[in-house]
C-alpha cells in the first residue's frame, strides 16, 4: 500500500529517469477526484490509444470524449518517446477490474486470469496511454518502448515496487486487448532489468524541438487571440498560439466594436502565472509577453524561442 506521490514529485521522478516530459496545461489539478478516491496506489497500468497523431492523441487523453470525461490517464507516451502529462489524481483509464489481479499486483506475484469486474482500478493505478492504433500492425518505435519502460520503472523505483507492479489493461479488465503489439511479459522484463541498476540510465536523446521566432510568437498573439481549446502541438503556428492559451495570455475582448487585447487582464494573468509583480526587463507593457517570458514558455511546451 502506498500513498500517491505529489504531482511535482511525479514529474521530477520521470525526468530523473531520463524522460523528456511535457507539461500540458493545468495537468497538476486536472483529475476526477470529485467522483471517487485517488489512492492508495498499487501499480502502473499501460494502455494503447487507438489513435493516430501525437497532438490529437494528447488532446483526447486530456479532454476525454462524450461519455468518458478526461483525463484518461496521467501521461501520454507518444511515438517520439515524449511523456505528456495531462492529468494527476484519479483518471478515467483503468475502470473496473479483477480483485484477484489487484491482490497479485499488491503481493507482486504471478497474475491470475482476469475474469471479473468488481474493483475500482482508477483509484489504485497510475496510467499511461501510449500512441498506437492497437491493430497489431502499427509499429512501436524503440524510443516509445524505452519511454514506457523508463516511466514504469521510475514509479516502481519511487515506491519500492518491482516489475510485477506493472500490468497492461488487458490483464486487468476482461475484454480489453491493450497494449497490443508487444507483450507485457517482455515489458516487465525490461522494467526489471532497469530496476536492477542502482542509478537511472543516461537521458534519452532529446527529440528535435521546433524553433519559433519571437516575431512569430508576437504576431500569433496579435492576430489570433481566440484559440481556446486548441491542443498544444509541436509544429506550425498552433504550437505557440496553443501554448499562449495554456498560459491564459490570449483573451478575446470586444473593444470599440472590434476584437482586441484586454491589456490589463492579459498582463496580470501572465504575472500571476509566473509569480511576480510588475514587468521584467524586456517585457513590453502592451500585454504581449516579451523574450524572457516566451523563452520560459517555450521551455515548458517543447519549442525554442529564437531571435
XYZ file of C-alpha atoms in Angstrom:
307
model
C 0.000 0.000 0.000
C 1.333 3.440 -0.896
C 0.063 6.974 -0.855
C 0.229 8.658 -4.277
C 3.228 10.909 -4.714
C 2.590 14.609 -5.304
C 2.240 15.950 -8.847
C 5.587 17.732 -8.596
C 7.258 14.511 -7.391
C 5.669 12.643 -10.302
C 7.175 14.996 -12.886
C 10.501 15.014 -11.039
C 10.958 11.225 -10.895
C 10.082 10.861 -14.597
C 12.711 13.428 -15.545
C 15.204 11.788 -13.180
C 14.719 8.569 -15.148
C 15.888 10.418 -18.258
C 12.495 11.077 -19.858
C 11.545 14.092 -21.957
C 8.486 15.380 -20.071
C 5.979 17.894 -21.492
C 3.566 19.504 -19.021
C 0.200 20.182 -20.669
C -1.990 22.953 -19.300
C -3.288 22.597 -15.744
C -2.358 18.904 -15.574
C -1.425 19.053 -11.865
C -5.019 19.882 -10.911
C -6.863 18.105 -13.735
C -8.456 14.940 -12.320
C -11.657 13.074 -11.450
C -11.161 13.235 -7.686
C -14.707 14.537 -7.256
C -16.028 11.156 -8.446
C -14.104 8.956 -6.034
C -10.881 8.461 -4.078
C -7.352 8.513 -5.500
C -5.136 6.035 -3.689
C -3.755 4.038 -2.128
C -1.794 3.216 -5.257
C -0.509 -0.247 -6.036
C 0.820 -0.293 -9.575
C 1.254 1.081 -13.088
C -1.118 0.312 -15.970
C -0.172 0.541 -19.664
C -2.674 1.197 -22.479
C -2.737 1.901 -26.197
C -4.850 4.757 -27.536
C -6.273 3.527 -30.892
C -5.419 6.966 -32.294
C -3.041 8.412 -34.849
C -1.173 11.694 -34.449
C 0.505 12.969 -31.324
C -1.377 16.266 -30.995
C -4.781 14.626 -31.438
C -3.848 11.825 -29.049
C -2.717 14.202 -26.305
C -5.844 16.323 -26.735
C -8.208 13.328 -26.480
C -6.426 11.943 -23.434
C -6.560 15.323 -21.732
C -10.192 16.165 -22.501
C -11.816 12.735 -22.924
C -14.895 12.351 -25.074
C -18.646 12.018 -24.843
C -19.478 9.614 -22.035
C -15.925 9.462 -20.651
C -14.520 12.797 -19.422
C -10.796 13.356 -19.181
C -8.192 12.965 -18.059
C -7.964 9.447 -19.499
C -4.533 8.828 -17.951
C -1.723 10.607 -16.169
C 0.791 10.572 -19.007
C 0.567 10.130 -22.774
C 3.630 8.476 -24.308
C 3.841 9.500 -27.965
C 5.771 7.710 -30.665
C 8.761 10.033 -30.297
C 9.234 8.914 -26.678
C 7.945 12.085 -25.054
C 5.749 11.811 -21.963
C 2.943 14.393 -21.984
C 1.465 14.954 -18.522
C -2.280 15.576 -18.969
C -3.713 14.957 -15.504
C -2.893 13.973 -11.964
C -5.078 12.247 -9.428
C -7.976 9.981 -10.240
C -8.161 9.441 -14.016
C -10.569 7.518 -16.235
C -8.176 4.863 -17.528
C -8.458 1.537 -15.701
C -12.163 1.084 -14.980
C -13.461 -1.907 -13.052
C -11.249 -4.985 -12.939
C -10.410 -8.195 -11.155
C -9.764 -8.109 -7.400
C -7.575 -11.230 -7.667
C -5.352 -9.369 -10.140
C -5.116 -6.436 -7.722
C -4.060 -8.770 -4.898
C -1.370 -10.262 -7.134
C -0.096 -6.775 -8.002
C -0.009 -5.813 -4.324
C 1.825 -9.050 -3.418
C 3.965 -8.848 -6.583
C 3.178 -12.427 -7.559
C 2.198 -14.047 -10.870
C -1.015 -12.636 -12.327
C -4.155 -14.806 -12.433
C -6.556 -14.666 -15.352
C -8.822 -11.615 -15.228
C -12.428 -12.824 -15.155
C -14.463 -10.260 -13.241
C -15.065 -6.534 -12.909
C -15.550 -5.871 -9.230
C -12.735 -3.493 -8.253
C -12.145 0.202 -8.984
C -8.852 0.447 -10.847
C -8.924 4.210 -11.358
C -8.278 4.549 -7.645
C -5.252 2.283 -7.483
C -3.185 2.589 -10.688
C -1.016 5.186 -12.336
C -1.946 5.105 -16.017
C -0.038 5.723 -19.258
C -1.783 5.885 -22.625
C 0.602 5.120 -25.481
C 0.030 6.426 -29.005
C -0.731 3.412 -31.219
C -3.607 2.209 -33.409
C -3.684 -1.074 -31.499
C -4.245 -3.124 -34.665
C -1.141 -5.255 -34.286
C 0.403 -3.633 -37.374
C 1.102 -0.102 -36.185
C 4.771 -0.143 -35.139
C 6.096 0.637 -31.678
C 9.264 2.744 -32.168
C 12.241 1.899 -29.986
C 12.118 5.356 -28.377
C 8.497 4.826 -27.356
C 9.071 1.373 -25.881
C 12.045 2.671 -23.930
C 9.967 5.573 -22.631
C 7.273 3.142 -21.414
C 9.978 1.121 -19.677
C 11.520 4.181 -18.060
C 8.199 5.675 -16.946
C 7.086 2.432 -15.298
C 10.499 1.912 -13.709
C 10.551 5.463 -12.350
C 7.297 4.912 -10.463
C 8.340 1.484 -9.215
C 11.680 2.878 -8.095
C 9.963 5.662 -6.133
C 7.555 3.320 -4.332
C 9.981 0.437 -3.875
C 7.989 -1.884 -6.152
C 9.355 -4.462 -8.570
C 8.335 -5.102 -12.180
C 5.329 -7.237 -11.152
C 3.599 -3.995 -10.176
C 3.390 -3.102 -13.894
C 0.420 -4.517 -15.823
C -1.440 -3.990 -19.070
C -5.100 -3.078 -19.348
C -5.692 -6.483 -20.933
C -4.501 -8.134 -17.696
C -6.925 -6.130 -15.565
C -10.280 -5.982 -17.313
C -11.895 -8.814 -19.291
C -12.380 -7.978 -22.954
C -9.543 -5.463 -23.171
C -6.655 -6.129 -25.563
C -4.312 -3.236 -24.852
C -1.474 -2.823 -25.209
C -1.273 -4.751 -28.466
C 1.944 -5.104 -30.434
C 4.278 -6.095 -27.587
C 3.797 -8.389 -24.602
C 3.552 -7.209 -21.032
C 5.872 -10.063 -20.083
C 8.599 -8.547 -22.256
C 7.932 -5.069 -20.863
C 8.082 -6.315 -17.265
C 11.389 -7.968 -18.100
C 12.727 -4.639 -19.376
C 11.476 -2.819 -16.277
C 13.062 -5.448 -14.040
C 16.403 -5.098 -15.816
C 16.259 -1.322 -15.406
C 15.391 -1.557 -11.721
C 18.408 -3.802 -11.242
C 20.568 -0.744 -11.805
C 21.224 1.362 -8.730
C 21.134 4.594 -10.716
C 18.921 5.652 -13.638
C 20.381 5.328 -17.119
C 21.514 8.434 -19.048
C 18.717 10.505 -20.604
C 17.212 9.533 -23.927
C 18.364 11.684 -26.845
C 16.011 14.654 -26.910
C 13.751 14.972 -29.979
C 14.465 17.997 -32.129
C 12.439 20.921 -30.848
C 10.759 23.333 -33.246
C 12.369 26.761 -33.444
C 9.915 29.634 -33.219
C 10.928 33.258 -33.703
C 9.953 35.923 -31.227
C 8.275 37.869 -34.043
C 6.188 34.806 -34.970
C 5.013 34.392 -31.401
C 4.072 38.026 -31.061
C 2.321 38.005 -34.437
C 0.329 34.927 -33.457
C -0.748 36.617 -30.260
C -1.763 39.791 -32.076
C -3.623 38.226 -34.997
C -5.470 35.276 -33.496
C -6.387 35.835 -29.860
C -9.218 33.295 -29.878
C -7.665 29.821 -29.751
C -9.396 28.301 -26.724
C -9.421 24.515 -26.782
C -6.565 24.260 -29.253
C -4.234 21.412 -28.296
C -0.562 22.093 -27.733
C 1.189 20.800 -30.845
C 4.817 20.690 -31.873
C 4.890 22.220 -35.337
C 3.353 25.195 -37.082
C 1.636 28.271 -35.786
C -0.684 26.289 -33.494
C 2.293 25.485 -31.282
C 2.718 28.945 -29.934
C -0.909 30.003 -30.136
C -1.904 26.961 -28.087
C 0.936 27.498 -25.627
C -0.171 31.086 -25.109
C -3.721 29.879 -24.490
C -2.385 27.394 -21.951
C -0.831 30.259 -20.025
C -4.027 32.321 -20.079
C -2.475 35.003 -22.286
C -4.879 35.129 -25.213
C -8.147 36.760 -24.258
C -10.852 37.843 -26.664
C -12.353 41.213 -25.739
C -14.754 43.461 -27.648
C -13.281 46.977 -27.732
C -14.960 49.804 -29.672
C -16.782 47.380 -31.916
C -13.824 45.151 -32.772
C -11.824 42.382 -31.133
C -8.600 43.388 -29.455
C -6.421 42.946 -26.410
C -7.606 43.385 -22.868
C -4.115 44.533 -21.980
C -4.507 44.773 -18.225
C -6.071 41.325 -17.922
C -3.525 39.615 -20.172
C -0.603 41.194 -18.331
C -1.959 40.388 -14.875
C -2.658 36.781 -15.842
C 0.891 36.399 -17.126
C 2.341 37.916 -13.968
C 0.126 35.743 -11.779
C 1.260 32.576 -13.581
C 4.936 33.450 -13.207
C 4.522 34.564 -9.596
C 5.862 38.098 -9.707
C 4.534 41.634 -9.630
C 5.399 44.244 -12.238
C 7.095 43.807 -15.596
C 10.558 42.384 -16.011
C 13.168 43.834 -18.400
C 12.249 43.020 -21.982
C 8.558 42.514 -21.221
C 6.501 45.175 -23.017
C 3.573 46.983 -21.461
C 1.174 46.019 -24.265
C 0.240 42.699 -22.673
C 2.138 40.567 -25.190
C 4.885 38.647 -23.386
C 8.491 39.561 -24.123
C 11.551 37.467 -24.870
C 12.361 36.255 -21.346
C 8.809 35.155 -20.639
C 8.414 33.481 -24.015
C 11.685 31.610 -23.555
C 10.283 30.139 -20.339
C 7.036 29.359 -22.156
C 8.938 27.551 -24.918
C 10.909 25.513 -22.402
C 7.675 24.387 -20.780
C 5.883 23.479 -24.003
C 8.712 21.979 -26.018
C 9.910 24.601 -28.510
C 12.822 27.038 -28.689
C 12.302 30.775 -28.998
C 14.887 32.352 -31.296
C 15.619 35.932 -32.338
